[in-house]
Amino acid sequence: DTAVSQTPKYLVTQMGNDKSIKCEQNLGHDTMYWYKQDSKKFLKIMFSYNNKELIINETVPNRFSPKSPDKAHLNLHINSLELGDSAVYFCASSQGTGYGQYFGPGTRLTVT
Amino acid sequence: EDQVTQSPEALRLQEGESSSLNCSYTVSGLRGLFWYRQDPGKGPEFLFTLYSAGEEKEKERLKATLTKKESFLHITAPKPEDSATYLCAAPYSGAGSYQLTFGKGTKLSVIP
């Protein structure tokens, strides 16, 4: 069974569109994350979320918003997509702070 | 500012040629130093967490060590299947922060 899954794996869309990426974890973890990996392979945190607290990295545009319907899911919604949003987006989860994070397979977003 | 710096950026080894990867950090009040492996087109795979200076952890041909300022990932007698990008990360300073800051990684190539 896949521990952290994401859909879709690839997403190609035009500038100005709104899109969502879904993430699910079956590890029973309390905390989930979204990361962006740019073309230089640099991995940067966007959000962390548990049922008590949402922490937003200050560099993330407010066009990006995480939505969590329940503890096992953290979806990423992106409004008004821009060319610079093209990247690979990873979802991850962990048991809590100080524990290793388990990553999904990634979603490659291409904005044309 | 919290920083994690990895060296070298790339490392090419002959099969069986042992070496070490370096990760230096300036995160104050370190609450764990994490090592990950990332294969092309996949999400990072959690390897180790180290919490205090002097701690060591091993997995197959990999051994991670931690001092007060840096961590090393030692690779003993590597095989071609050890080829990957190795990432280290540390939680951001500040109480309650779940968010990791990652280094840019070391791309390891093991030649048969």
JSON list of C-alpha atoms in Angstrom, two decimals:
[
{"chain": "A", "resi": 1, "resn": "ASP", "atom": "CA", "xyz": [0.00, 0.00, 0.00]},
{"chain": "A", "resi": 2, "resn": "THR", "atom": "CA", "xyz": [1.22, 3.47, -0.85]},
{"chain": "A", "resi": 3, "resn": "ALA", "atom": "CA", "xyz": [1.89, 5.47, 2.32]},
{"chain": "A", "resi": 4, "resn": "VAL", "atom": "CA", "xyz": [1.57, 8.96, 0.82]},
{"chain": "A", "resi": 5, "resn": "SER", "atom": "CA", "xyz": [-0.18, 9.32, -2.52]},
{"chain": "A", "resi": 6, "resn": "GLN", "atom": "CA", "xyz": [-0.76, 12.32, -4.77]},
{"chain": "A", "resi": 7, "resn": "THR", "atom": "CA", "xyz": [-2.93, 12.93, -7.79]},
{"chain": "A", "resi": 8, "resn": "PRO", "atom": "CA", "xyz": [-2.39, 13.79, -10.52]},
{"chain": "A", "resi": 9, "resn": "LYS", "atom": "CA", "xyz": [1.22, 12.85, -11.23]},
{"chain": "A", "resi": 10, "resn": "TYR", "atom": "CA", "xyz": [1.40, 15.30, -14.12]},
{"chain": "A", "resi": 11, "resn": "LEU", "atom": "CA", "xyz": [-0.60, 18.50, -14.59]},
{"chain": "A", "resi": 12, "resn": "VAL", "atom": "CA", "xyz": [-0.32, 20.73, -17.64]},
{"chain": "A", "resi": 13, "resn": "THR", "atom": "CA", "xyz": [-2.41, 23.88, -17.68]},
{"chain": "A", "resi": 14, "resn": "GLN", "atom": "CA", "xyz": [-2.52, 27.43, -18.96]},
{"chain": "A", "resi": 15, "resn": "MET", "atom": "CA", "xyz": [-1.75, 30.65, -17.19]},
{"chain": "A", "resi": 16, "resn": "GLY", "atom": "CA", "xyz": [-4.65, 32.07, -15.25]},
{"chain": "A", "resi": 17, "resn": "ASN", "atom": "CA", "xyz": [-6.33, 28.73, -14.57]},
{"chain": "A", "resi": 18, "resn": "ASP", "atom": "CA", "xyz": [-7.18, 27.37, -11.11]},
{"chain": "A", "resi": 19, "resn": "LYS", "atom": "CA", "xyz": [-6.08, 23.83, -10.24]},
{"chain": "A", "resi": 20, "resn": "SER", "atom": "CA", "xyz": [-5.92, 21.45, -7.30]},
{"chain": "A", "resi": 21, "resn": "ILE", "atom": "CA", "xyz": [-3.55, 18.67, -6.30]},
{"chain": "A", "resi": 22, "resn": "LYS", "atom": "CA", "xyz": [-4.79, 15.99, -3.94]},
{"chain": "A", "resi": 23, "resn": "CYS", "atom": "CA", "xyz": [-2.78, 14.24, -1.24]},
{"chain": "A", "resi": 24, "resn": "GLU", "atom": "CA", "xyz": [-3.68, 11.33, 1.01]},
{"chain": "A", "resi": 25, "resn": "GLN", "atom": "CA", "xyz": [-1.68, 9.50, 3.67]},
{"chain": "A", "resi": 26, "resn": "ASN", "atom": "CA", "xyz": [-2.55, 6.18, 5.28]},
{"chain": "A", "resi": 27, "resn": "LEU", "atom": "CA", "xyz": [0.12, 6.29, 7.98]},
{"chain": "A", "resi": 28, "resn": "GLY", "atom": "CA", "xyz": [-2.10, 7.76, 10.68]},
{"chain": "A", "resi": 29, "resn": "HIS", "atom": "CA", "xyz": [0.17, 10.80, 10.94]},
{"chain": "A", "resi": 30, "resn": "ASP", "atom": "CA", "xyz": [-1.04, 14.03, 12.52]},
{"chain": "A", "resi": 31, "resn": "THR", "atom": "CA", "xyz": [0.93, 16.49, 10.42]},
{"chain": "A", "resi": 32, "resn": "MET", "atom": "CA", "xyz": [1.04, 17.03, 6.67]},
{"chain": "A", "resi": 33, "resn": "TYR", "atom": "CA", "xyz": [3.10, 19.30, 4.45]},
{"chain": "A", "resi": 34, "resn": "TRP", "atom": "CA", "xyz": [3.43, 20.72, 0.99]},
{"chain": "A", "resi": 35, "resn": "TYR", "atom": "CA", "xyz": [6.83, 21.33, -0.61]},
{"chain": "A", "resi": 36, "resn": "LYS", "atom": "CA", "xyz": [7.87, 22.88, -3.91]},
{"chain": "A", "resi": 37, "resn": "GLN", "atom": "CA", "xyz": [10.92, 21.58, -5.78]},
{"chain": "A", "resi": 38, "resn": "ASP", "atom": "CA", "xyz": [12.09, 23.98, -8.45]},
{"chain": "A", "resi": 39, "resn": "SER", "atom": "CA", "xyz": [14.03, 23.33, -11.66]},
{"chain": "A", "resi": 40, "resn": "LYS", "atom": "CA", "xyz": [17.31, 23.42, -9.72]},
{"chain": "A", "resi": 41, "resn": "LYS", "atom": "CA", "xyz": [15.97, 20.62, -7.51]},
{"chain": "A", "resi": 42, "resn": "PHE", "atom": "CA", "xyz": [15.83, 22.87, -4.43]},
{"chain": "A", "resi": 43, "resn": "LEU", "atom": "CA", "xyz": [13.15, 21.62, -2.04]},
{"chain": "A", "resi": 44, "resn": "LYS", "atom": "CA", "xyz": [11.32, 24.31, -0.11]},
{"chain": "A", "resi": 45, "resn": "ILE", "atom": "CA", "xyz": [8.53, 24.07, 2.46]},
{"chain": "A", "resi": 46, "resn": "MET", "atom": "CA", "xyz": [5.27, 25.79, 1.61]},
{"chain": "A", "resi": 47, "resn": "PHE", "atom": "CA", "xyz": [2.89, 24.74, 4.38]},
{"chain": "A", "resi": 48, "resn": "SER", "atom": "CA", "xyz": [2.68, 22.52, 7.38]},
{"chain": "A", "resi": 49, "resn": "TYR", "atom": "CA", "xyz": [-0.68, 21.58, 8.87]},
{"chain": "A", "resi": 50, "resn": "ASN", "atom": "CA", "xyz": [-2.12, 19.54, 11.67]},
{"chain": "A", "resi": 51, "resn": "ASN", "atom": "CA", "xyz": [-5.58, 19.67, 13.11]},
{"chain": "A", "resi": 52, "resn": "LYS", "atom": "CA", "xyz": [-4.59, 22.55, 15.32]},
{"chain": "A", "resi": 53, "resn": "GLU", "atom": "CA", "xyz": [-2.26, 24.74, 13.37]},
{"chain": "A", "resi": 54, "resn": "LEU", "atom": "CA", "xyz": [-1.54, 25.91, 9.85]},
{"chain": "A", "resi": 55, "resn": "ILE", "atom": "CA", "xyz": [1.92, 27.35, 9.31]},
{"chain": "A", "resi": 56, "resn": "ILE", "atom": "CA", "xyz": [2.46, 29.18, 6.05]},
{"chain": "A", "resi": 57, "resn": "ASN", "atom": "CA", "xyz": [5.93, 29.92, 4.74]},
{"chain": "A", "resi": 58, "resn": "GLU", "atom": "CA", "xyz": [6.06, 33.67, 4.32]},
{"chain": "A", "resi": 59, "resn": "THR", "atom": "CA", "xyz": [7.30, 33.45, 0.75]},
{"chain": "A", "resi": 60, "resn": "VAL", "atom": "CA", "xyz": [4.25, 31.55, -0.50]},
{"chain": "A", "resi": 61, "resn": "PRO", "atom": "CA", "xyz": [1.84, 33.71, -2.55]},
{"chain": "A", "resi": 62, "resn": "ASN", "atom": "CA", "xyz": [-1.71, 33.79, -1.24]},
{"chain": "A", "resi": 63, "resn": "ARG", "atom": "CA", "xyz": [-2.83, 32.22, -4.54]},
{"chain": "A", "resi": 64, "resn": "PHE", "atom": "CA", "xyz": [-1.81, 28.95, -2.90]},
{"chain": "A", "resi": 65, "resn": "SER", "atom": "CA", "xyz": [-4.10, 27.52, -0.24]},
{"chain": "A", "resi": 66, "resn": "PRO", "atom": "CA", "xyz": [-4.09, 24.17, 1.54]},
{"chain": "A", "resi": 67, "resn": "LYS", "atom": "CA", "xyz": [-7.40, 22.52, 2.29]},
{"chain": "A", "resi": 68, "resn": "SER", "atom": "CA", "xyz": [-7.78, 19.60, 4.68]},
{"chain": "A", "resi": 69, "resn": "PRO", "atom": "CA", "xyz": [-11.12, 17.76, 4.65]},
{"chain": "A", "resi": 70, "resn": "ASP", "atom": "CA", "xyz": [-9.80, 15.35, 7.31]},
{"chain": "A", "resi": 71, "resn": "LYS", "atom": "CA", "xyz": [-6.60, 14.24, 9.03]},
{"chain": "A", "resi": 72, "resn": "ALA", "atom": "CA", "xyz": [-5.58, 11.94, 6.18]},
{"chain": "A", "resi": 73, "resn": "HIS", "atom": "CA", "xyz": [-5.91, 14.48, 3.37]},
{"chain": "A", "resi": 74, "resn": "LEU", "atom": "CA", "xyz": [-4.28, 17.78, 2.55]},
{"chain": "A", "resi": 75, "resn": "ASN", "atom": "CA", "xyz": [-5.07, 19.19, -0.85]},
{"chain": "A", "resi": 76, "resn": "LEU", "atom": "CA", "xyz": [-3.32, 22.11, -2.50]},
{"chain": "A", "resi": 77, "resn": "HIS", "atom": "CA", "xyz": [-5.41, 24.63, -4.41]},
{"chain": "A", "resi": 78, "resn": "ILE", "atom": "CA", "xyz": [-3.76, 27.16, -6.69]},
{"chain": "A", "resi": 79, "resn": "ASN", "atom": "CA", "xyz": [-5.55, 30.16, -8.15]},
{"chain": "A", "resi": 80, "resn": "SER", "atom": "CA", "xyz": [-4.54, 32.19, -11.20]},
{"chain": "A", "resi": 81, "resn": "LEU", "atom": "CA", "xyz": [-1.60, 30.03, -12.16]},
{"chain": "A", "resi": 82, "resn": "GLU", "atom": "CA", "xyz": [1.58, 31.74, -13.34]},
{"chain": "A", "resi": 83, "resn": "LEU", "atom": "CA", "xyz": [4.53, 30.50, -15.39]},
{"chain": "A", "resi": 84, "resn": "GLY", "atom": "CA", "xyz": [6.73, 30.60, -12.28]},
{"chain": "A", "resi": 85, "resn": "ASP", "atom": "CA", "xyz": [4.49, 28.09, -10.56]},
{"chain": "A", "resi": 86, "resn": "SER", "atom": "CA", "xyz": [5.87, 25.36, -12.80]},
{"chain": "A", "resi": 87, "resn": "ALA", "atom": "CA", "xyz": [7.66, 22.90, -10.51]},
{"chain": "A", "resi": 88, "resn": "VAL", "atom": "CA", "xyz": [7.28, 19.56, -8.81]},
{"chain": "A", "resi": 89, "resn": "TYR", "atom": "CA", "xyz": [5.05, 19.68, -5.74]},
{"chain": "A", "resi": 90, "resn": "PHE", "atom": "CA", "xyz": [5.48, 17.12, -2.98]},
{"chain": "A", "resi": 91, "resn": "CYS", "atom": "CA", "xyz": [3.13, 16.23, -0.20]},
{"chain": "A", "resi": 92, "resn": "ALA", "atom": "CA", "xyz": [4.57, 14.72, 2.99]},
{"chain": "A", "resi": 93, "resn": "SER", "atom": "CA", "xyz": [3.41, 13.60, 6.40]},
{"chain": "A", "resi": 94, "resn": "SER", "atom": "CA", "xyz": [4.97, 12.90, 9.78]},
{"chain": "A", "resi": 95, "resn": "GLN", "atom": "CA", "xyz": [4.06, 11.66, 13.22]},
{"chain": "A", "resi": 96, "resn": "GLY", "atom": "CA", "xyz": [5.01, 15.05, 14.61]},
{"chain": "A", "resi": 97, "resn": "THR", "atom": "CA", "xyz": [7.88, 17.41, 15.03]},
{"chain": "A", "resi": 98, "resn": "GLY", "atom": "CA", "xyz": [11.24, 15.70, 15.33]},
{"chain": "A", "resi": 99, "resn": "TYR", "atom": "CA", "xyz": [10.11, 12.68, 13.33]},
{"chain": "A", "resi": 100, "resn": "GLY", "atom": "CA", "xyz": [11.02, 11.84, 9.76]},
{"chain": "A", "resi": 101, "resn": "GLN", "atom": "CA", "xyz": [8.69, 13.04, 7.05]},
{"chain": "A", "resi": 102, "resn": "TYR", "atom": "CA", "xyz": [7.38, 10.63, 4.44]},
{"chain": "A", "resi": 103, "resn": "PHE", "atom": "CA", "xyz": [6.98, 12.04, 0.96]},
{"chain": "A", "resi": 104, "resn": "GLY", "atom": "CA", "xyz": [4.59, 11.33, -1.85]},
{"chain": "A", "resi": 105, "resn": "PRO", "atom": "CA", "xyz": [5.74, 10.69, -5.42]},
{"chain": "A", "resi": 106, "resn": "GLY", "atom": "CA", "xyz": [5.27, 14.31, -6.50]},
{"chain": "A", "resi": 107, "resn": "THR", "atom": "CA", "xyz": [3.10, 16.19, -8.99]},
{"chain": "A", "resi": 108, "resn": "ARG", "atom": "CA", "xyz": [4.86, 17.82, -11.90]},
{"chain": "A", "resi": 109, "resn": "LEU", "atom": "CA", "xyz": [2.99, 21.04, -12.71]},
{"chain": "A", "resi": 110, "resn": "THR", "atom": "CA", "xyz": [3.66, 22.74, -16.02]},
{"chain": "A", "resi": 111, "resn": "VAL", "atom": "CA", "xyz": [2.07, 26.13, -16.69]},
{"chain": "A", "resi": 112, "resn": "THR", "atom": "CA", "xyz": [2.07, 27.26, -20.31]},
{"chain": "B", "resi": 1, "resn": "GLU", "atom": "CA", "xyz": [18.99, 32.90, 9.34]},
{"chain": "B", "resi": 2, "resn": "ASP", "atom": "CA", "xyz": [18.62, 29.14, 9.41]},
{"chain": "B", "resi": 3, "resn": "GLN", "atom": "CA", "xyz": [20.80, 27.51, 6.79]},
{"chain": "B", "resi": 4, "resn": "VAL", "atom": "CA", "xyz": [21.74, 24.01, 5.73]},
{"chain": "B", "resi": 5, "resn": "THR", "atom": "CA", "xyz": [24.67, 23.67, 3.33]},
{"chain": "B", "resi": 6, "resn": "GLN", "atom": "CA", "xyz": [25.76, 20.47, 1.63]},
{"chain": "B", "resi": 7, "resn": "SER", "atom": "CA", "xyz": [29.03, 19.59, -0.07]},
{"chain": "B", "resi": 8, "resn": "PRO", "atom": "CA", "xyz": [30.09, 18.53, -2.55]},
{"chain": "B", "resi": 9, "resn": "GLU", "atom": "CA", "xyz": [27.30, 19.32, -5.02]},
{"chain": "B", "resi": 10, "resn": "ALA", "atom": "CA", "xyz": [28.20, 16.20, -6.98]},
{"chain": "B", "resi": 11, "resn": "LEU", "atom": "CA", "xyz": [30.36, 13.18, -6.25]},
{"chain": "B", "resi": 12, "resn": "ARG", "atom": "CA", "xyz": [31.43, 10.46, -8.62]},
{"chain": "B", "resi": 13, "resn": "LEU", "atom": "CA", "xyz": [32.79, 7.25, -7.11]},
{"chain": "B", "resi": 14, "resn": "GLN", "atom": "CA", "xyz": [33.98, 3.94, -8.43]},
{"chain": "B", "resi": 15, "resn": "GLU", "atom": "CA", "xyz": [32.08, 0.96, -7.06]},
{"chain": "B", "resi": 16, "resn": "GLY", "atom": "CA", "xyz": [33.68, 0.03, -3.75]},
{"chain": "B", "resi": 17, "resn": "GLU", "atom": "CA", "xyz": [35.31, 3.45, -3.24]},
{"chain": "B", "resi": 18, "resn": "SER", "atom": "CA", "xyz": [34.19, 4.75, 0.16]},
{"chain": "B", "resi": 19, "resn": "SER", "atom": "CA", "xyz": [33.59, 8.45, 0.80]},
{"chain": "B", "resi": 20, "resn": "SER", "atom": "CA", "xyz": [31.64, 10.97, 2.87]},
{"chain": "B", "resi": 21, "resn": "LEU", "atom": "CA", "xyz": [29.07, 13.66, 2.20]},
{"chain": "B", "resi": 22, "resn": "ASN", "atom": "CA", "xyz": [28.96, 16.77, 4.36]},
{"chain": "B", "resi": 23, "resn": "CYS", "atom": "CA", "xyz": [26.05, 18.77, 5.75]},
{"chain": "B", "resi": 24, "resn": "SER", "atom": "CA", "xyz": [26.75, 21.90, 7.80]},
{"chain": "B", "resi": 25, "resn": "TYR", "atom": "CA", "xyz": [24.00, 23.82, 9.55]},
{"chain": "B", "resi": 26, "resn": "THR", "atom": "CA", "xyz": [23.46, 27.11, 11.33]},
{"chain": "B", "resi": 27, "resn": "VAL", "atom": "CA", "xyz": [20.04, 26.33, 12.80]},
{"chain": "B", "resi": 28, "resn": "SER", "atom": "CA", "xyz": [20.00, 27.40, 16.43]},
{"chain": "B", "resi": 29, "resn": "GLY", "atom": "CA", "xyz": [18.60, 25.01, 19.00]},
{"chain": "B", "resi": 30, "resn": "LEU", "atom": "CA", "xyz": [18.83, 22.06, 16.63]},
{"chain": "B", "resi": 31, "resn": "ARG", "atom": "CA", "xyz": [15.90, 19.67, 17.07]},
{"chain": "B", "resi": 32, "resn": "GLY", "atom": "CA", "xyz": [17.00, 16.93, 14.74]},
{"chain": "B", "resi": 33, "resn": "LEU", "atom": "CA", "xyz": [19.08, 16.60, 11.60]},
{"chain": "B", "resi": 34, "resn": "PHE", "atom": "CA", "xyz": [17.48, 14.54, 8.86]},
{"chain": "B", "resi": 35, "resn": "TRP", "atom": "CA", "xyz": [18.96, 12.67, 5.92]},
{"chain": "B", "resi": 36, "resn": "TYR", "atom": "CA", "xyz": [16.97, 11.72, 2.83]},
{"chain": "B", "resi": 37, "resn": "ARG", "atom": "CA", "xyz": [17.69, 9.96, -0.43]},
{"chain": "B", "resi": 38, "resn": "GLN", "atom": "CA", "xyz": [15.99, 11.10, -3.63]},
{"chain": "B", "resi": 39, "resn": "ASP", "atom": "CA", "xyz": [15.95, 9.11, -6.85]},
{"chain": "B", "resi": 40, "resn": "PRO", "atom": "CA", "xyz": [15.13, 10.84, -10.16]},
{"chain": "B", "resi": 41, "resn": "GLY", "atom": "CA", "xyz": [11.41, 11.38, -10.61]},
{"chain": "B", "resi": 42, "resn": "LYS", "atom": "CA", "xyz": [10.57, 10.30, -7.06]},
{"chain": "B", "resi": 43, "resn": "GLY", "atom": "CA", "xyz": [9.92, 11.85, -3.70]},
{"chain": "B", "resi": 44, "resn": "PRO", "atom": "CA", "xyz": [12.62, 11.98, -1.01]},
{"chain": "B", "resi": 45, "resn": "GLU", "atom": "CA", "xyz": [12.95, 8.80, 1.02]},
{"chain": "B", "resi": 46, "resn": "PHE", "atom": "CA", "xyz": [13.61, 9.21, 4.73]},
{"chain": "B", "resi": 47, "resn": "LEU", "atom": "CA", "xyz": [16.89, 7.63, 5.91]},
{"chain": "B", "resi": 48, "resn": "PHE", "atom": "CA", "xyz": [17.91, 8.89, 9.37]},
{"chain": "B", "resi": 49, "resn": "THR", "atom": "CA", "xyz": [17.27, 11.39, 12.12]},
{"chain": "B", "resi": 50, "resn": "LEU", "atom": "CA", "xyz": [20.10, 12.44, 14.44]},
{"chain": "B", "resi": 51, "resn": "TYR", "atom": "CA", "xyz": [19.34, 14.41, 17.57]},
{"chain": "B", "resi": 52, "resn": "SER", "atom": "CA", "xyz": [22.55, 15.04, 19.47]},
{"chain": "B", "resi": 53, "resn": "ALA", "atom": "CA", "xyz": [26.27, 15.49, 18.87]},
{"chain": "B", "resi": 54, "resn": "GLY", "atom": "CA", "xyz": [28.08, 12.17, 18.86]},
{"chain": "B", "resi": 55, "resn": "GLU", "atom": "CA", "xyz": [25.06, 10.21, 17.70]},
{"chain": "B", "resi": 56, "resn": "GLU", "atom": "CA", "xyz": [25.51, 7.75, 14.85]},
{"chain": "B", "resi": 57, "resn": "LYS", "atom": "CA", "xyz": [23.03, 5.71, 12.82]},
{"chain": "B", "resi": 58, "resn": "GLU", "atom": "CA", "xyz": [23.60, 3.04, 10.21]},
{"chain": "B", "resi": 59, "resn": "LYS", "atom": "CA", "xyz": [21.66, 1.46, 7.39]},
{"chain": "B", "resi": 60, "resn": "GLU", "atom": "CA", "xyz": [23.34, -1.01, 5.08]},
{"chain": "B", "resi": 61, "resn": "ARG", "atom": "CA", "xyz": [26.31, 0.83, 3.55]},
{"chain": "B", "resi": 62, "resn": "LEU", "atom": "CA", "xyz": [25.32, 4.22, 4.99]},
{"chain": "B", "resi": 63, "resn": "LYS", "atom": "CA", "xyz": [26.33, 5.69, 8.32]},
{"chain": "B", "resi": 64, "resn": "ALA", "atom": "CA", "xyz": [25.28, 9.14, 9.49]},
{"chain": "B", "resi": 65, "resn": "THR", "atom": "CA", "xyz": [27.10, 11.05, 12.21]},
{"chain": "B", "resi": 66, "resn": "LEU", "atom": "CA", "xyz": [26.45, 14.39, 13.91]},
{"chain": "B", "resi": 67, "resn": "THR", "atom": "CA", "xyz": [28.67, 17.02, 15.52]},
{"chain": "B", "resi": 68, "resn": "LYS", "atom": "CA", "xyz": [27.65, 20.40, 16.91]},
{"chain": "B", "resi": 69, "resn": "LYS", "atom": "CA", "xyz": [28.09, 22.09, 13.55]},
{"chain": "B", "resi": 70, "resn": "GLU", "atom": "CA", "xyz": [27.81, 19.43, 10.87]},
{"chain": "B", "resi": 71, "resn": "SER", "atom": "CA", "xyz": [26.72, 15.97, 9.88]},
{"chain": "B", "resi": 72, "resn": "PHE", "atom": "CA", "xyz": [28.40, 13.42, 7.68]},
{"chain": "B", "resi": 73, "resn": "LEU", "atom": "CA", "xyz": [26.92, 10.65, 5.61]},
{"chain": "B", "resi": 74, "resn": "HIS", "atom": "CA", "xyz": [29.58, 8.00, 5.17]},
{"chain": "B", "resi": 75, "resn": "ILE", "atom": "CA", "xyz": [29.16, 5.55, 2.32]},
{"chain": "B", "resi": 76, "resn": "THR", "atom": "CA", "xyz": [31.18, 2.37, 2.64]},
{"chain": "B", "resi": 77, "resn": "ALA", "atom": "CA", "xyz": [31.96, 0.27, -0.46]},
{"chain": "B", "resi": 78, "resn": "PRO", "atom": "CA", "xyz": [29.14, 1.86, -2.49]},
{"chain": "B", "resi": 79, "resn": "LYS", "atom": "CA", "xyz": [27.29, 0.05, -5.23]},
{"chain": "B", "resi": 80, "resn": "PRO", "atom": "CA", "xyz": [25.69, 1.51, -8.37]},
{"chain": "B", "resi": 81, "resn": "GLU", "atom": "CA", "xyz": [22.27, 1.27, -6.72]},
{"chain": "B", "resi": 82, "resn": "ASP", "atom": "CA", "xyz": [23.45, 3.83, -4.15]},
{"chain": "B", "resi": 83, "resn": "SER", "atom": "CA", "xyz": [23.45, 6.45, -6.92]},
{"chain": "B", "resi": 84, "resn": "ALA", "atom": "CA", "xyz": [20.95, 9.15, -5.95]},
{"chain": "B", "resi": 85, "resn": "THR", "atom": "CA", "xyz": [20.77, 12.67, -4.57]},
{"chain": "B", "resi": 86, "resn": "TYR", "atom": "CA", "xyz": [21.25, 12.79, -0.81]},
{"chain": "B", "resi": 87, "resn": "LEU", "atom": "CA", "xyz": [19.53, 15.61, 1.05]},
{"chain": "B", "resi": 88, "resn": "CYS", "atom": "CA", "xyz": [19.94, 16.79, 4.60]},
{"chain": "B", "resi": 89, "resn": "ALA", "atom": "CA", "xyz": [17.45, 18.95, 6.45]},
{"chain": "B", "resi": 90, "resn": "ALA", "atom": "CA", "xyz": [16.81, 20.55, 9.83]},
{"chain": "B", "resi": 91, "resn": "PRO", "atom": "CA", "xyz": [13.68, 22.02, 11.44]},
{"chain": "B", "resi": 92, "resn": "TYR", "atom": "CA", "xyz": [13.42, 25.77, 11.39]},
{"chain": "B", "resi": 93, "resn": "SER", "atom": "CA", "xyz": [14.25, 27.47, 14.66]},
{"chain": "B", "resi": 94, "resn": "GLY", "atom": "CA", "xyz": [11.36, 28.47, 16.81]},
{"chain": "B", "resi": 95, "resn": "ALA", "atom": "CA", "xyz": [9.07, 26.65, 19.15]},
{"chain": "B", "resi": 96, "resn": "GLY", "atom": "CA", "xyz": [6.49, 24.42, 17.55]},
{"chain": "B", "resi": 97, "resn": "SER", "atom": "CA", "xyz": [7.91, 24.62, 14.05]},
{"chain": "B", "resi": 98, "resn": "TYR", "atom": "CA", "xyz": [7.37, 21.44, 12.04]},
{"chain": "B", "resi": 99, "resn": "GLN", "atom": "CA", "xyz": [8.96, 22.86, 8.94]},
{"chain": "B", "resi": 100, "resn": "LEU", "atom": "CA", "xyz": [12.22, 21.61, 7.52]},
{"chain": "B", "resi": 101, "resn": "THR", "atom": "CA", "xyz": [14.84, 23.63, 5.70]},
{"chain": "B", "resi": 102, "resn": "PHE", "atom": "CA", "xyz": [16.66, 21.48, 3.17]},
{"chain": "B", "resi": 103, "resn": "GLY", "atom": "CA", "xyz": [20.13, 21.67, 1.72]},
{"chain": "B", "resi": 104, "resn": "LYS", "atom": "CA", "xyz": [20.55, 21.60, -2.03]},
{"chain": "B", "resi": 105, "resn": "GLY", "atom": "CA", "xyz": [21.74, 18.02, -1.98]},
{"chain": "B", "resi": 106, "resn": "THR", "atom": "CA", "xyz": [24.73, 16.00, -3.11]},
{"chain": "B", "resi": 107, "resn": "LYS", "atom": "CA", "xyz": [24.26, 14.05, -6.31]},
{"chain": "B", "resi": 108, "resn": "LEU", "atom": "CA", "xyz": [26.12, 10.77, -5.93]},
{"chain": "B", "resi": 109, "resn": "SER", "atom": "CA", "xyz": [27.04, 8.66, -8.95]},
{"chain": "B", "resi": 110, "resn": "VAL", "atom": "CA", "xyz": [28.59, 5.23, -8.39]},
{"chain": "B", "resi": 111, "resn": "ILE", "atom": "CA", "xyz": [30.27, 3.82, -11.46]},
{"chain": "B", "resi": 112, "resn": "PRO", "atom": "CA", "xyz": [30.50, 0.03, -11.91]}
]
